[in-house]
Amino acid sequence: MNMLINVPETVVADALRGIAAAHPALTVDVENRVVLRRDAPVAGQVGLVSGGGSGHEPLHAGFVGPGMLSAACPGEVFTSPVPDQMVRAAAAVDGGAGVLFVVKNYTGDVLNFDMAAELAEDEGVTIAKVLVDDDVAVTDSLYTAGRRGTGATLFVEKIAGAAAAEGQPLERVEAIARQVNGSSRSFGVALTACSTPAKGGPTFELPSGELELGVGIHGEPGRERRAMMTSREIADYAVDIVLEDLRPTSPVLLLVNGMGATPLLELYGFNAEVHRELAERGVPVARTLVGNYVTSLDMAGCSVTLCQVDEELLRLWDAPVDTAALRWGC
């Protein structure tokens, strides 16, 4: 397949150099694979550190900045970052109030962030952790024990980041992050497979005219394959699965997320169908975000994430944020 790269071995480093050139508000350590707010550490403010395999952009480096993450640690494509990256990031963003690790529930991420937390605490940094496990498609997958972490990662990073920006203590920022994760559910659909630079082609077989319901962001199998469905039918299916598990009693945040190759024309049409289905189910939508935020390289498809919010969570969602991929109120 044609790809806009030099060689597979340098694709992550090349991307990091491009991020540095495009976003002077960030400090990008290409060699050590750490992306920081240029003003880090912020004295008296909890630092937020997240990371994961590359290929899900703008997650996580695109969410580094005031009101969201303090640092991101990109691994190789679909591969966890190593503990040294998170230890460096934690030391760099620790302003004396401690650091929160936001970890998607994938085995490599969990193990490496756990090890990094121990090493960082040995160096005098107070660490708290929150595990994101919002995907309702399957209980276990090729990469996880338990549910996968997907679209809710954005909600956790934004809302916890706003709490940190207000100067709330580590214990409270952690509690808010856990509340957001516990109030969020996601479901994804693939229309095509994704292709990694190393493989140079699709990572799994998805015949033309079929889709994968409940796909993971690394191309992990979902619940079932079916013949291609309409946007309305996919929205009805996805919303139904999410609401079977979430059962919100208050308004929700809605993320209609593209997997990387689905154009906004299609995503906005799909968003209309999701809103229709939620209205028919009596679920009020407080805020909507549409776009490619938690992607899977060049996969065509989408995911739906709902997060039940109270007044405080909605206020924190609306708080100013200034990152490469998410910006408002500034």
Tab-separated table of C-alpha atoms in Angstrom:
chain	number	residue	atom	x	y	z
A	1	MET	CA	0.000	0.000	0.000
A	2	ASN	CA	1.110	3.573	-0.636
A	3	MET	CA	1.967	5.423	2.580
A	4	LEU	CA	3.297	8.935	3.175
A	5	ILE	CA	6.381	7.787	5.105
A	6	ASN	CA	10.134	7.459	4.674
A	7	VAL	CA	10.747	4.024	6.165
A	8	PRO	CA	8.690	2.127	8.751
A	9	GLU	CA	11.526	2.225	11.282
A	10	THR	CA	11.445	6.038	11.607
A	11	VAL	CA	7.732	6.757	11.244
A	12	VAL	CA	7.182	7.694	14.925
A	13	ALA	CA	10.333	9.819	15.190
A	14	ASP	CA	9.460	11.587	11.937
A	15	ALA	CA	5.965	12.341	13.226
A	16	LEU	CA	7.355	13.710	16.488
A	17	ARG	CA	9.680	16.032	14.577
A	18	GLY	CA	6.665	17.225	12.631
A	19	ILE	CA	4.690	17.843	15.811
A	20	ALA	CA	7.573	19.910	17.170
A	21	ALA	CA	7.701	21.988	13.982
A	22	ALA	CA	3.944	22.586	13.942
A	23	HIS	CA	3.308	23.303	17.622
A	24	PRO	CA	5.847	25.580	19.357
A	25	ALA	CA	3.756	25.507	22.550
A	26	LEU	CA	5.025	21.949	23.023
A	27	THR	CA	8.421	20.616	24.006
A	28	VAL	CA	9.069	17.449	22.019
A	29	ASP	CA	11.889	15.131	23.072
A	30	VAL	CA	12.184	12.993	19.943
A	31	GLU	CA	14.960	10.769	21.256
A	32	ASN	CA	13.235	9.904	24.537
A	33	ARG	CA	9.700	9.979	23.081
A	34	VAL	CA	8.101	12.485	25.460
A	35	VAL	CA	5.810	15.393	24.491
A	36	LEU	CA	5.438	18.128	27.147
A	37	ARG	CA	3.671	21.396	27.732
A	38	ARG	CA	6.368	23.995	27.229
A	39	ASP	CA	5.468	25.597	30.587
A	40	ALA	CA	5.769	22.331	32.537
A	41	PRO	CA	5.956	21.905	35.425
A	42	VAL	CA	3.196	24.203	36.665
A	43	ALA	CA	3.794	24.880	40.367
A	44	GLY	CA	1.056	23.576	42.643
A	45	GLN	CA	-0.879	21.927	39.814
A	46	VAL	CA	-1.423	18.200	39.368
A	47	GLY	CA	0.352	16.893	36.294
A	48	LEU	CA	-1.492	14.581	33.899
A	49	VAL	CA	0.506	12.013	31.938
A	50	SER	CA	-0.882	9.579	29.399
A	51	GLY	CA	0.437	7.606	26.483
A	52	GLY	CA	0.155	4.514	24.376
A	53	GLY	CA	1.060	3.100	21.030
A	54	SER	CA	1.268	5.475	18.093
A	55	GLY	CA	-1.310	5.178	15.351
A	56	HIS	CA	-4.222	6.622	17.348
A	57	GLU	CA	-3.492	10.301	16.658
A	58	PRO	CA	-4.361	12.868	17.825
A	59	LEU	CA	-4.459	10.677	20.964
A	60	HIS	CA	-2.328	11.386	23.038
A	61	ALA	CA	0.168	14.037	21.941
A	62	GLY	CA	-2.569	16.123	20.349
A	63	PHE	CA	-4.155	16.551	23.771
A	64	VAL	CA	-1.111	18.005	25.543
A	65	GLY	CA	-1.610	21.582	26.680
A	66	PRO	CA	-3.377	23.838	29.191
A	67	GLY	CA	-6.625	22.330	30.410
A	68	MET	CA	-5.740	18.783	29.397
A	69	LEU	CA	-2.567	16.647	29.499
A	70	SER	CA	0.773	17.819	30.831
A	71	ALA	CA	2.693	15.171	28.904
A	72	ALA	CA	2.222	12.277	26.502
A	73	CYS	CA	4.447	9.263	25.877
A	74	PRO	CA	4.116	7.737	22.397
A	75	GLY	CA	5.209	4.161	21.833
A	76	GLU	CA	5.899	2.488	18.527
A	77	VAL	CA	2.847	1.848	16.361
A	78	PHE	CA	0.284	-0.121	18.402
A	79	THR	CA	2.981	-0.789	21.036
A	80	SER	CA	3.062	0.456	24.621
A	81	PRO	CA	5.579	3.114	25.618
A	82	VAL	CA	8.299	1.914	27.977
A	83	PRO	CA	8.482	2.814	31.683
A	84	ASP	CA	11.460	5.151	31.216
A	85	GLN	CA	9.271	7.425	29.086
A	86	MET	CA	6.615	7.778	31.776
A	87	VAL	CA	9.215	8.288	34.518
A	88	ARG	CA	10.815	11.125	32.531
A	89	ALA	CA	7.420	12.641	31.847
A	90	ALA	CA	6.342	12.445	35.492
A	91	ALA	CA	9.544	14.112	36.695
A	92	ALA	CA	9.184	16.843	34.071
A	93	VAL	CA	5.579	17.764	34.952
A	94	ASP	CA	5.644	17.338	38.735
A	95	GLY	CA	4.909	20.772	40.161
A	96	GLY	CA	4.716	19.545	43.728
A	97	ALA	CA	1.069	18.435	43.661
A	98	GLY	CA	1.621	14.941	42.286
A	99	VAL	CA	0.981	13.301	38.920
A	100	LEU	CA	-1.980	11.343	37.578
A	101	PHE	CA	-1.328	8.567	35.056
A	102	VAL	CA	-4.223	8.021	32.622
A	103	VAL	CA	-3.892	4.449	31.343
A	104	LYS	CA	-5.950	2.715	28.660
A	105	ASN	CA	-6.714	-0.882	29.570
A	106	TYR	CA	-4.259	-2.762	27.364
A	107	THR	CA	-1.938	-5.268	28.987
A	108	GLY	CA	1.317	-3.628	27.876
A	109	ASP	CA	0.173	-0.163	28.901
A	110	VAL	CA	-1.010	-1.367	32.306
A	111	LEU	CA	2.198	-3.247	33.096
A	112	ASN	CA	4.513	-0.463	31.932
A	113	PHE	CA	2.608	2.351	33.652
A	114	ASP	CA	2.524	0.298	36.875
A	115	MET	CA	6.283	-0.145	36.716
A	116	ALA	CA	6.758	3.530	35.895
A	117	ALA	CA	4.624	4.539	38.887
A	118	GLU	CA	6.858	2.532	41.215
A	119	LEU	CA	10.031	4.010	39.726
A	120	ALA	CA	8.679	7.575	39.811
A	121	GLU	CA	7.620	7.228	43.441
A	122	ASP	CA	11.115	5.951	44.259
A	123	GLU	CA	12.318	9.295	42.864
A	124	GLY	CA	9.943	11.240	45.111
A	125	VAL	CA	7.022	11.868	42.741
A	126	THR	CA	3.558	11.119	44.135
A	127	ILE	CA	1.632	9.079	41.545
A	128	ALA	CA	-2.046	8.214	41.183
A	129	LYS	CA	-3.485	6.131	38.343
A	130	VAL	CA	-6.820	5.762	36.585
A	131	LEU	CA	-7.601	2.909	34.204
A	132	VAL	CA	-9.858	3.639	31.225
A	133	ASP	CA	-12.000	0.623	30.247
A	134	ASP	CA	-15.092	1.940	28.493
A	135	ASP	CA	-15.511	-0.381	25.482
A	136	VAL	CA	-18.659	-2.507	25.898
A	137	ALA	CA	-18.093	-4.616	22.772
A	138	VAL	CA	-16.212	-7.482	24.426
A	139	THR	CA	-15.080	-8.422	27.922
A	140	ASP	CA	-11.607	-9.658	26.970
A	141	SER	CA	-9.630	-9.195	23.754
A	142	LEU	CA	-6.290	-9.979	22.153
A	143	TYR	CA	-4.676	-7.113	24.087
A	144	THR	CA	-6.611	-6.945	27.349
A	145	ALA	CA	-7.951	-8.610	30.433
A	146	GLY	CA	-11.283	-6.873	30.822
A	147	ARG	CA	-12.743	-4.122	28.701
A	148	ARG	CA	-10.626	-2.092	26.302
A	149	GLY	CA	-9.936	1.611	26.785
A	150	THR	CA	-11.117	3.703	23.837
A	151	GLY	CA	-13.061	6.947	23.315
A	152	ALA	CA	-13.648	7.715	26.986
A	153	THR	CA	-9.921	8.426	27.233
A	154	LEU	CA	-10.626	11.819	25.670
A	155	PHE	CA	-13.348	12.577	28.225
A	156	VAL	CA	-11.110	11.523	31.127
A	157	GLU	CA	-8.150	13.583	29.926
A	158	LYS	CA	-10.234	16.693	29.238
A	159	ILE	CA	-12.303	16.709	32.421
A	160	ALA	CA	-9.495	15.655	34.760
A	161	GLY	CA	-7.221	18.159	33.024
A	162	ALA	CA	-9.710	20.941	33.754
A	163	ALA	CA	-9.861	19.922	37.407
A	164	ALA	CA	-6.070	19.994	37.600
A	165	ALA	CA	-5.999	23.423	35.954
A	166	GLU	CA	-8.273	24.710	38.727
A	167	GLY	CA	-5.711	23.600	41.291
A	168	GLN	CA	-7.744	20.739	42.688
A	169	PRO	CA	-5.655	18.236	44.708
A	170	LEU	CA	-4.459	14.915	43.328
A	171	GLU	CA	-7.019	12.881	45.256
A	172	ARG	CA	-9.863	14.919	43.794
A	173	VAL	CA	-8.478	14.899	40.245
A	174	GLU	CA	-8.131	11.119	40.470
A	175	ALA	CA	-11.693	10.753	41.802
A	176	ILE	CA	-13.071	12.874	38.971
A	177	ALA	CA	-11.154	10.831	36.395
A	178	ARG	CA	-12.552	7.614	37.864
A	179	GLN	CA	-16.064	9.073	37.868
A	180	VAL	CA	-15.772	9.985	34.191
A	181	ASN	CA	-14.531	6.538	33.254
A	182	GLY	CA	-17.240	4.852	35.289
A	183	SER	CA	-19.873	7.007	33.597
A	184	SER	CA	-18.647	6.320	30.033
A	185	ARG	CA	-19.282	3.560	27.507
A	186	SER	CA	-18.096	3.101	23.893
A	187	PHE	CA	-18.737	0.899	20.876
A	188	GLY	CA	-16.819	0.867	17.587
A	189	VAL	CA	-17.468	-0.310	14.033
A	190	ALA	CA	-14.933	-1.017	11.269
A	191	LEU	CA	-15.750	-0.658	7.584
A	192	THR	CA	-12.192	-1.506	6.505
A	193	ALA	CA	-9.098	-2.908	8.158
A	194	CYS	CA	-6.188	-0.704	9.254
A	195	SER	CA	-2.682	-0.978	7.777
A	196	THR	CA	0.504	-0.613	9.819
A	197	PRO	CA	3.688	0.825	8.272
A	198	ALA	CA	5.641	-2.292	9.273
A	199	LYS	CA	3.204	-4.659	7.556
A	200	GLY	CA	2.513	-2.385	4.616
A	201	GLY	CA	-0.984	-3.781	4.241
A	202	PRO	CA	-4.177	-4.636	6.137
A	203	THR	CA	-3.718	-6.120	9.590
A	204	PHE	CA	-6.807	-8.307	9.270
A	205	GLU	CA	-9.163	-9.492	6.555
A	206	LEU	CA	-12.496	-7.727	6.185
A	207	PRO	CA	-14.128	-8.644	2.886
A	208	SER	CA	-15.734	-5.964	0.762
A	209	GLY	CA	-19.364	-5.517	1.657
A	210	GLU	CA	-18.908	-6.553	5.297
A	211	LEU	CA	-18.297	-4.664	8.547
A	212	GLU	CA	-16.973	-5.581	11.996
A	213	LEU	CA	-19.272	-4.658	14.872
A	214	GLY	CA	-17.399	-3.952	18.108
A	215	VAL	CA	-13.924	-3.670	16.590
A	216	GLY	CA	-10.995	-2.594	18.788
A	217	ILE	CA	-8.691	0.322	17.996
A	218	HIS	CA	-5.904	-2.094	17.045
A	219	GLY	CA	-8.170	-4.045	14.743
A	220	GLU	CA	-9.104	-6.613	17.406
A	221	PRO	CA	-12.210	-8.658	16.583
A	222	GLY	CA	-15.537	-7.435	17.867
A	223	ARG	CA	-18.866	-9.148	18.469
A	224	GLU	CA	-19.745	-10.181	14.938
A	225	ARG	CA	-19.432	-9.487	11.243
A	226	ARG	CA	-22.406	-8.555	9.122
A	227	ALA	CA	-23.186	-7.458	5.632
A	228	MET	CA	-22.775	-3.696	5.207
A	229	MET	CA	-25.461	-1.704	7.009
A	230	THR	CA	-26.781	1.817	6.527
A	231	SER	CA	-25.697	4.679	8.771
A	232	ARG	CA	-29.096	4.548	10.475
A	233	GLU	CA	-28.812	0.829	11.126
A	234	ILE	CA	-25.278	1.148	12.535
A	235	ALA	CA	-26.355	4.012	14.812
A	236	ASP	CA	-29.327	2.036	16.102
A	237	TYR	CA	-27.126	-0.985	16.811
A	238	ALA	CA	-24.294	0.957	18.496
A	239	VAL	CA	-26.532	3.152	20.645
A	240	ASP	CA	-28.587	0.161	21.726
A	241	ILE	CA	-25.467	-1.747	22.854
A	242	VAL	CA	-24.112	1.259	24.761
A	243	LEU	CA	-27.408	2.031	26.487
A	244	GLU	CA	-27.844	-1.598	27.532
A	245	ASP	CA	-24.812	-1.063	29.738
A	246	LEU	CA	-24.855	2.644	30.658
A	247	ARG	CA	-28.546	3.405	31.339
A	248	PRO	CA	-28.047	7.173	31.894
A	249	THR	CA	-30.348	9.094	34.204
A	250	SER	CA	-28.922	12.526	33.343
A	251	PRO	CA	-27.640	14.250	30.177
A	252	VAL	CA	-24.673	12.801	28.319
A	253	LEU	CA	-21.615	13.952	26.470
A	254	LEU	CA	-21.509	12.376	23.012
A	255	LEU	CA	-18.355	11.620	21.033
A	256	VAL	CA	-18.895	10.494	17.449
A	257	ASN	CA	-15.371	9.452	16.616
A	258	GLY	CA	-13.824	8.579	13.286
A	259	MET	CA	-11.346	5.715	13.093
A	260	GLY	CA	-8.996	7.622	10.787
A	261	ALA	CA	-10.259	7.239	7.212
A	262	THR	CA	-13.929	8.164	7.472
A	263	PRO	CA	-14.643	11.662	6.097
A	264	LEU	CA	-16.469	14.250	8.153
A	265	LEU	CA	-19.329	14.231	5.635
A	266	GLU	CA	-20.091	10.671	6.698
A	267	LEU	CA	-19.390	11.267	10.392
A	268	TYR	CA	-21.815	14.189	10.562
A	269	GLY	CA	-24.479	12.130	8.824
A	270	PHE	CA	-23.864	9.341	11.314
A	271	ASN	CA	-24.040	11.875	14.165
A	272	ALA	CA	-27.530	12.871	12.985
A	273	GLU	CA	-28.610	9.248	13.234
A	274	VAL	CA	-27.086	8.845	16.701
A	275	HIS	CA	-28.903	11.975	17.906
A	276	ARG	CA	-32.167	10.663	16.442
A	277	GLU	CA	-31.784	7.338	18.222
A	278	LEU	CA	-30.867	8.975	21.546
A	279	ALA	CA	-33.865	11.317	21.296
A	280	GLU	CA	-36.152	8.369	20.632
A	281	ARG	CA	-34.713	6.675	23.712
A	282	GLY	CA	-35.241	9.809	25.840
A	283	VAL	CA	-31.544	10.492	26.423
A	284	PRO	CA	-30.697	14.239	26.382
A	285	VAL	CA	-27.356	15.191	24.834
A	286	ALA	CA	-25.578	18.033	26.652
A	287	ARG	CA	-22.582	18.385	24.289
A	288	THR	CA	-21.452	16.702	21.055
A	289	LEU	CA	-17.971	16.274	19.600
A	290	VAL	CA	-17.561	14.897	16.064
A	291	GLY	CA	-14.278	14.060	14.360
A	292	ASN	CA	-11.204	11.842	14.262
A	293	TYR	CA	-9.872	11.868	17.827
A	294	VAL	CA	-9.121	8.253	18.837
A	295	THR	CA	-8.114	6.642	15.576
A	296	SER	CA	-6.732	3.387	14.242
A	297	LEU	CA	-4.347	4.517	11.498
A	298	ASP	CA	-6.251	4.352	8.193
A	299	MET	CA	-9.238	2.323	9.356
A	300	ALA	CA	-12.592	3.412	7.956
A	301	GLY	CA	-15.255	3.283	10.627
A	302	CYS	CA	-16.567	5.060	13.679
A	303	SER	CA	-17.232	4.736	17.362
A	304	VAL	CA	-19.842	6.120	19.721
A	305	THR	CA	-18.941	7.161	23.276
A	306	LEU	CA	-21.448	8.398	25.835
A	307	CYS	CA	-20.552	9.889	29.218
A	308	GLN	CA	-23.261	10.653	31.759
A	309	VAL	CA	-22.505	14.028	33.340
A	310	ASP	CA	-23.620	16.068	36.316
A	311	GLU	CA	-23.264	19.849	36.637
A	312	GLU	CA	-19.649	19.671	37.805
A	313	LEU	CA	-18.491	17.345	35.041
A	314	LEU	CA	-20.241	19.468	32.419
A	315	ARG	CA	-18.630	22.615	33.830
A	316	LEU	CA	-15.213	20.977	33.649
A	317	TRP	CA	-15.888	19.797	30.092
A	318	ASP	CA	-16.742	23.373	29.093
A	319	ALA	CA	-13.634	24.818	30.804
A	320	PRO	CA	-10.962	26.303	28.505
A	321	VAL	CA	-8.597	23.918	26.747
A	322	ASP	CA	-5.702	24.768	24.438
A	323	THR	CA	-4.125	21.767	22.707
A	324	ALA	CA	-3.207	20.888	19.155
A	325	ALA	CA	-6.354	18.821	18.621
A	326	LEU	CA	-8.879	20.264	21.089
A	327	ARG	CA	-9.288	23.979	21.746
A	328	TRP	CA	-12.071	26.183	23.081
A	329	GLY	CA	-12.671	28.960	25.586
A	330	CYS	CA	-9.170	30.413	25.206
